[in-house]
Short mmCIF file of C-alpha atoms in Angstrom, two decimals:
data_model
loop_
_atom_site.label_atom_id
_atom_site.label_comp_id
_atom_site.label_asym_id
_atom_site.label_seq_id
_atom_site.Cartn_x
_atom_site.Cartn_y
_atom_site.Cartn_z
CA MET V 1 81.28 70.37 100.94
CA THR V 2 84.34 69.75 98.35
CA ASN V 3 84.56 66.71 95.56
CA LYS V 4 87.79 65.27 96.67
CA SER V 5 87.98 63.21 93.25
CA HIS V 6 87.56 66.87 91.72
CA THR V 7 90.51 69.29 90.97
CA VAL V 8 91.20 71.36 88.27
CA SER V 9 93.44 68.81 86.64
CA ASP V 10 90.78 67.11 85.73
CA LEU V 11 89.60 69.19 83.18
CA THR V 12 91.27 70.45 80.20
CA LEU V 13 92.03 74.17 78.75
CA GLU V 14 89.86 74.76 76.52
CA GLU V 15 86.80 72.85 79.98
CA VAL V 16 87.89 75.96 81.66
CA ARG V 17 88.25 78.46 79.13
CA LYS V 18 84.56 77.69 78.85
CA ARG V 19 83.68 76.93 82.37
CA LEU V 20 84.77 80.74 82.72
CA LYS V 21 82.91 82.54 79.60
CA SER V 22 79.81 80.63 79.91
CA GLN V 23 77.16 82.07 82.41
CA ASP V 24 77.59 79.54 85.43
CA GLY V 25 81.55 80.68 85.71
CA LEU V 26 84.19 77.98 86.83
CA ALA V 27 83.93 77.20 90.60
CA LEU V 28 86.98 76.04 92.23
CA ARG V 29 88.28 75.66 95.78
CA THR V 30 91.32 77.93 97.38
CA GLY V 31 91.18 77.68 101.53
CA PRO V 32 88.31 78.25 103.11
CA PHE V 33 86.96 79.45 100.57
CA SER V 34 85.04 78.81 97.60
CA VAL V 35 85.03 81.07 94.68
CA ASN V 36 82.74 81.58 91.01
CA ILE V 37 84.71 82.67 88.58
CA ARG V 38 83.72 83.88 85.12
CA SER V 39 85.39 86.50 82.10
CA LYS V 40 85.87 85.24 78.84
CA ILE V 41 89.60 86.96 78.51
CA PRO V 42 92.58 84.43 77.22
CA SER V 43 95.06 84.94 80.44
CA VAL V 44 93.20 84.78 82.77
CA ALA V 45 92.10 80.96 81.54
CA ASP V 46 95.26 79.70 80.70
CA ASN V 47 97.08 81.05 83.60
CA LEU V 48 94.16 79.77 85.66
CA PHE V 49 94.37 76.47 84.58
CA THR V 50 98.38 76.45 85.06
CA MET V 51 98.33 77.88 88.68
CA TYR V 52 95.22 76.07 90.30
CA GLN V 53 95.46 72.58 88.90
CA ALA V 54 95.49 70.92 92.52
CA SER V 55 92.72 72.98 93.49
CA HIS V 56 89.19 71.00 93.55
CA LEU V 57 86.13 71.94 92.06
CA PRO V 58 82.90 72.55 94.96
CA ASP V 59 80.29 70.24 94.21
CA GLU V 60 77.22 71.62 91.90
CA ASN V 61 75.38 72.85 94.99
CA SER V 62 78.05 74.21 97.38
CA PHE V 63 78.12 77.84 99.09
CA ILE V 64 79.55 80.04 96.84
CA ASP V 65 81.41 82.31 99.56
CA PHE V 66 83.06 84.65 96.63
CA HIS V 67 81.02 86.34 93.07
CA VAL V 68 83.82 87.63 90.40
CA ALA V 69 84.47 88.11 87.01
CA LEU V 70 86.80 90.09 85.03
CA LYS V 71 85.68 92.17 81.55
CA THR V 72 86.75 95.04 79.82
CA PRO V 73 84.64 98.40 80.26
CA ASN V 74 83.09 98.77 76.55
CA LEU V 75 83.77 97.65 72.97
CA THR V 76 85.17 101.93 71.85
CA ARG V 77 87.91 101.05 74.94
CA LYS V 78 89.06 97.41 74.40
CA LEU V 79 89.81 99.16 70.66
CA ILE V 80 91.69 102.61 71.51
CA LYS V 81 93.08 100.80 75.22
CA PRO V 82 92.32 98.02 76.48
CA GLN V 83 91.80 97.31 79.38
CA VAL V 84 90.08 95.28 81.76
CA GLN V 85 87.77 95.57 85.59
CA PHE V 86 87.09 92.77 87.75
CA TYR V 87 83.80 92.96 89.22
CA PHE V 88 83.24 91.63 93.01
CA ASP V 89 79.14 90.29 93.35
CA GLY V 90 78.61 92.49 90.07
CA ILE V 91 80.11 95.44 91.86
CA PRO V 92 84.04 97.43 90.29
CA PRO V 93 86.24 97.80 93.82
CA PHE V 94 88.54 98.93 91.78
CA LYS V 95 89.58 101.64 89.21
CA PRO V 96 89.82 99.81 85.30
CA LEU V 97 93.76 98.39 84.53
CA PRO V 98 95.52 98.10 81.76
CA TYR V 99 94.62 94.79 79.80
CA VAL V 100 97.25 92.69 79.77
CA GLN V 101 97.47 93.60 84.34
CA ALA V 102 94.27 91.11 84.19
CA TYR V 103 95.00 87.97 85.82
CA PRO V 104 97.71 90.24 88.44
CA MET V 105 94.41 91.86 88.66
CA LEU V 106 92.53 89.05 89.92
CA GLU V 107 94.55 87.22 91.40
CA TRP V 108 94.90 91.05 93.31
CA GLY V 109 90.64 91.07 93.63
CA LEU V 110 90.93 87.83 95.40
CA ASN V 111 93.11 89.15 98.37
CA LEU V 112 90.45 92.61 98.65
CA CYS V 113 87.58 89.89 98.43
CA ILE V 114 89.46 87.51 101.12
CA SER V 115 90.94 90.50 103.60
CA SER V 116 87.41 92.69 103.73
CA ASN V 117 84.73 89.69 104.58
CA ALA V 118 85.70 87.07 106.03
CA HIS V 119 86.07 88.16 109.72
CA GLN V 120 85.85 84.82 111.24
CA PHE V 121 89.31 84.82 111.30
CA LEU V 122 91.86 87.46 112.14
CA ILE V 123 93.70 88.83 108.36
CA ILE V 124 97.08 89.66 108.56
CA HIS V 125 99.39 90.90 105.85
CA ALA V 126 102.08 87.39 105.84
CA ALA V 127 103.21 84.87 104.36
CA VAL V 128 103.01 81.43 106.18
CA VAL V 129 104.79 78.21 105.66
CA GLU V 130 104.23 75.54 108.24
CA LYS V 131 107.73 72.19 108.11
CA ASN V 132 107.52 69.19 111.50
CA ASP V 133 104.30 70.64 112.91
CA THR V 134 106.36 74.80 113.11
CA ALA V 135 104.07 77.33 111.35
CA LEU V 136 106.62 80.21 110.38
CA ILE V 137 104.81 83.40 109.59
CA LEU V 138 106.76 86.32 107.95
CA PRO V 139 104.25 89.26 108.01
CA GLY V 140 106.15 91.75 104.95
CA PRO V 141 104.35 95.14 103.59
CA SER V 142 105.82 94.75 99.20
CA GLY V 143 108.74 94.76 98.53
CA SER V 144 110.15 93.71 101.95
CA GLY V 145 111.22 89.80 100.57
CA LYS V 146 108.75 87.72 102.81
CA SER V 147 107.25 86.41 99.30
CA THR V 148 111.01 85.84 98.24
CA LEU V 149 112.04 83.88 101.17
CA CYS V 150 108.14 82.45 100.63
CA ALA V 151 109.15 81.21 97.43
CA THR V 152 112.35 79.92 98.58
CA LEU V 153 111.05 77.64 101.27
CA ILE V 154 108.56 75.83 99.95
CA ASN V 155 110.55 74.89 97.54
CA SER V 156 113.20 73.49 100.49
CA GLY V 157 111.02 71.22 101.99
CA TRP V 158 108.58 74.16 103.77
CA ARG V 159 104.82 73.27 103.43
CA LEU V 160 103.25 76.47 102.41
CA LEU V 161 99.61 77.85 103.85
CA SER V 162 100.15 81.13 102.86
CA ASP V 163 102.33 83.65 100.41
CA GLU V 164 99.55 86.97 100.85
CA LEU V 165 97.24 86.82 103.61
CA THR V 166 97.59 84.72 107.57
CA LEU V 167 94.60 83.32 108.81
CA ILE V 168 93.68 82.56 112.45
CA SER V 169 90.91 80.97 112.83
CA ARG V 170 88.86 82.96 115.33
CA THR V 171 87.43 79.56 116.98
CA SER V 172 90.63 77.01 116.89
CA GLY V 173 93.52 80.03 116.91
CA LEU V 174 94.30 78.25 114.21
CA VAL V 175 96.31 78.97 111.19
CA GLN V 176 94.71 78.15 108.18
CA PRO V 177 95.39 77.10 105.29
CA LEU V 178 94.57 79.80 101.94
CA VAL V 179 97.15 78.22 99.69
CA ARG V 180 97.07 80.30 95.84
CA PRO V 181 100.04 81.43 94.24
CA VAL V 182 102.91 82.82 95.44
CA SER V 183 103.45 86.52 94.00
CA LEU V 184 106.81 87.70 92.74
CA LYS V 185 107.78 91.09 92.05
CA ASN V 186 110.90 92.84 89.91
CA GLN V 187 114.08 90.59 89.91
CA SER V 188 112.98 88.16 92.76
CA ILE V 189 111.63 86.54 89.25
CA ASN V 190 115.29 85.65 88.79
CA ILE V 191 116.77 84.61 91.41
CA ILE V 192 113.52 82.22 91.92
CA GLN V 193 113.69 80.58 88.22
CA GLU V 194 117.76 80.07 88.50
CA ARG V 195 117.45 78.85 91.52
CA PHE V 196 114.13 76.48 91.34
CA PRO V 197 114.59 76.31 87.40
CA GLU V 198 111.85 73.34 88.01
CA ALA V 199 109.09 75.70 89.08
CA LEU V 200 106.88 76.61 87.03
CA LEU V 201 105.59 81.11 86.60
CA THR V 202 102.86 82.62 84.51
CA PRO V 203 104.51 84.86 82.07
CA VAL V 204 106.06 88.02 83.27
CA THR V 205 103.46 91.59 83.96
CA LYS V 206 105.61 94.41 83.35
CA ASP V 207 104.24 98.41 84.58
CA THR V 208 102.02 97.07 87.46
CA ALA V 209 101.24 99.52 90.80
CA LYS V 210 104.37 96.65 91.69
CA GLY V 211 106.63 95.76 89.47
CA THR V 212 106.99 93.95 87.38
CA ILE V 213 104.50 90.00 88.04
CA ALA V 214 105.04 86.42 88.06
CA HIS V 215 102.89 84.42 89.88
CA MET V 216 104.68 80.71 91.23
CA ARG V 217 102.80 77.00 91.18
CA PRO V 218 102.15 76.12 95.25
CA LEU V 219 103.24 72.51 94.93
CA ALA V 220 100.67 69.56 94.82
CA GLY V 221 101.13 68.51 98.01
CA SER V 222 100.85 71.80 100.13
CA VAL V 223 97.42 72.83 98.13
CA GLN V 224 96.48 68.80 99.34
CA ARG V 225 96.79 69.70 102.49
CA SER V 226 95.05 72.59 102.40
CA ASP V 227 92.54 71.04 104.67
CA THR V 228 94.94 70.67 107.64
CA PRO V 229 95.77 73.45 109.55
CA ALA V 230 98.70 74.69 111.79
CA LYS V 231 100.04 76.21 115.08
CA ALA V 232 102.16 79.50 114.94
CA ARG V 233 105.29 78.27 116.72
CA LEU V 234 107.85 81.39 114.86
CA ILE V 235 107.09 84.82 114.30
CA ILE V 236 109.98 85.88 111.56
CA PHE V 237 110.45 89.88 110.26
CA PRO V 238 111.84 89.34 106.81
CA GLN V 239 113.82 92.40 105.15
CA TYR V 240 115.68 91.77 102.22
CA ILE V 241 119.09 94.72 101.68
CA ALA V 242 121.18 93.89 98.81
CA ASN V 243 124.35 92.72 100.53
CA SER V 244 123.75 92.40 103.17
CA PRO V 245 125.12 90.01 106.31
CA THR V 246 122.52 87.83 107.91
CA ASP V 247 121.85 89.50 110.99
CA VAL V 248 118.99 87.89 113.44
CA SER V 249 117.98 89.44 116.47
CA GLU V 250 114.81 88.03 118.76
CA LEU V 251 111.66 90.50 119.09
CA SER V 252 109.55 90.88 122.76
CA ARG V 253 106.50 89.78 122.08
CA ALA V 254 104.84 93.34 122.68
CA MET V 255 107.10 94.45 120.30
CA THR V 256 105.67 92.51 118.30
CA PHE V 257 101.82 92.17 118.66
CA MET V 258 102.62 96.20 117.65
CA ARG V 259 103.86 95.33 114.94
CA LEU V 260 101.09 92.78 113.98
CA ILE V 261 98.56 95.04 114.32
CA ASP V 262 100.25 97.67 112.27
CA ASN V 263 100.05 94.06 110.01
CA SER V 264 96.45 93.09 110.64
CA PHE V 265 93.62 93.43 107.83
CA ASN V 266 90.81 93.06 110.69
CA TYR V 267 92.54 94.07 114.55
CA SER V 268 90.44 97.17 115.20
CA LEU V 269 87.03 95.66 113.63
CA LEU V 270 87.18 92.32 116.19
CA GLY V 271 87.58 94.45 118.37
CA GLU V 272 88.15 92.92 122.47
CA GLU V 273 88.03 90.04 120.81
CA GLY V 274 91.43 90.66 118.15
CA PHE V 275 93.74 91.47 121.33
CA ARG V 276 92.34 88.05 123.03
CA LEU V 277 92.44 86.69 119.81
CA MET V 278 96.41 88.08 118.24
CA SER V 279 97.46 87.27 122.06
CA SER V 280 96.22 83.67 121.60
CA ALA V 281 98.83 83.43 118.63
CA LEU V 282 101.56 85.02 120.03
CA SER V 283 102.23 83.27 123.63
CA PRO V 284 103.76 80.23 121.94
CA CYS V 285 105.96 82.33 119.43
CA ARG V 286 109.68 83.31 118.85
CA CYS V 287 109.71 86.04 117.39
CA PHE V 288 112.67 87.66 115.77
CA GLU V 289 113.55 90.38 112.92
CA PHE V 290 115.58 89.13 110.16
CA ARG V 291 118.43 90.89 107.22
CA TYR V 292 119.44 88.98 104.83
CA SER V 293 121.26 89.09 100.85
CA ASN V 294 122.44 85.35 100.76
CA LEU V 295 119.08 82.53 100.20
CA ASP V 296 121.34 79.34 101.39
CA ASP V 297 122.32 81.42 104.84
CA ALA V 298 118.58 82.35 105.41
CA LEU V 299 117.91 78.69 104.99
CA ASN V 300 120.56 77.92 107.44
CA VAL V 301 119.43 80.50 109.64
CA ILE V 302 115.81 79.56 109.43
CA ASP V 303 115.34 75.59 109.83
CA ASN V 304 117.96 76.24 113.18
CA LEU V 305 115.29 78.83 114.86
CA ALA V 306 112.70 76.10 114.40
CA GLY V 307 115.15 73.72 114.99
CA GLN V 308 115.48 75.17 118.30
CA TYR V 309 112.69 76.98 119.22
CA GLY V 310 109.33 75.04 116.87
CA ASN V 311 107.53 72.65 117.84
CA GLY V 312 107.74 73.20 121.53
#
């Protein structure tokens, strides 16, 4: 159960820091999950406070899905070459990273916790947004332009359901929101900052395995509708190509099915049910491949597709 009257915004930054440093940690709700986080690292506290302002604080006795922590490995390492280690249930699933990458590592670690454990959902590596009861799934690998397009859409009237992980419920077949900060990389950071100066971004982190990273805070309205699932109507595979004209071509459901399997974390693990879920999610959808470089053109094309094929 979630106490709807309490969110991170009800806490001061100092209170967030104190909770993160304590043995009890800071518990917050993100989508269908409750997460408990512990860390003494200032950048983790500062960015959590900024990025998760609208997220609910679970009731004291709520079940916690994931217990995570970020720590510096040891004093010697801290002095010579500062690093940070992510822990999930006390076990480090990754090698340590440079200390300055602490907050991005938290977000990547949460992705791992969910994608490797939340098998009550079929999980696809894809952004998903919604407008007028039309959910649009945007599958794509890192660097495809998926997050740039997602950030543009949610600052142009679409609701964010997820930037990285599309969760399809095994019971309802609907897309369950998992509203967390949007991960922007390299040149997309400047593109979004210039186009939407009101968007709130973390300081950039350079030289990560994914290049330069910044996270964008989701709009409060999307977070507040985290209990409202949506039915997928459109699936678009985006690809940003510099100076490319906007080009859209329809894909067959059979081809889309195979590409979604490639982007799924647990399709094989779910076995026959995975096939049934993927088939059911695809059946009401029109599917497209989409190349773009101009965001205005991209928005027009997507709005037209949503108007033509959405909410059907």
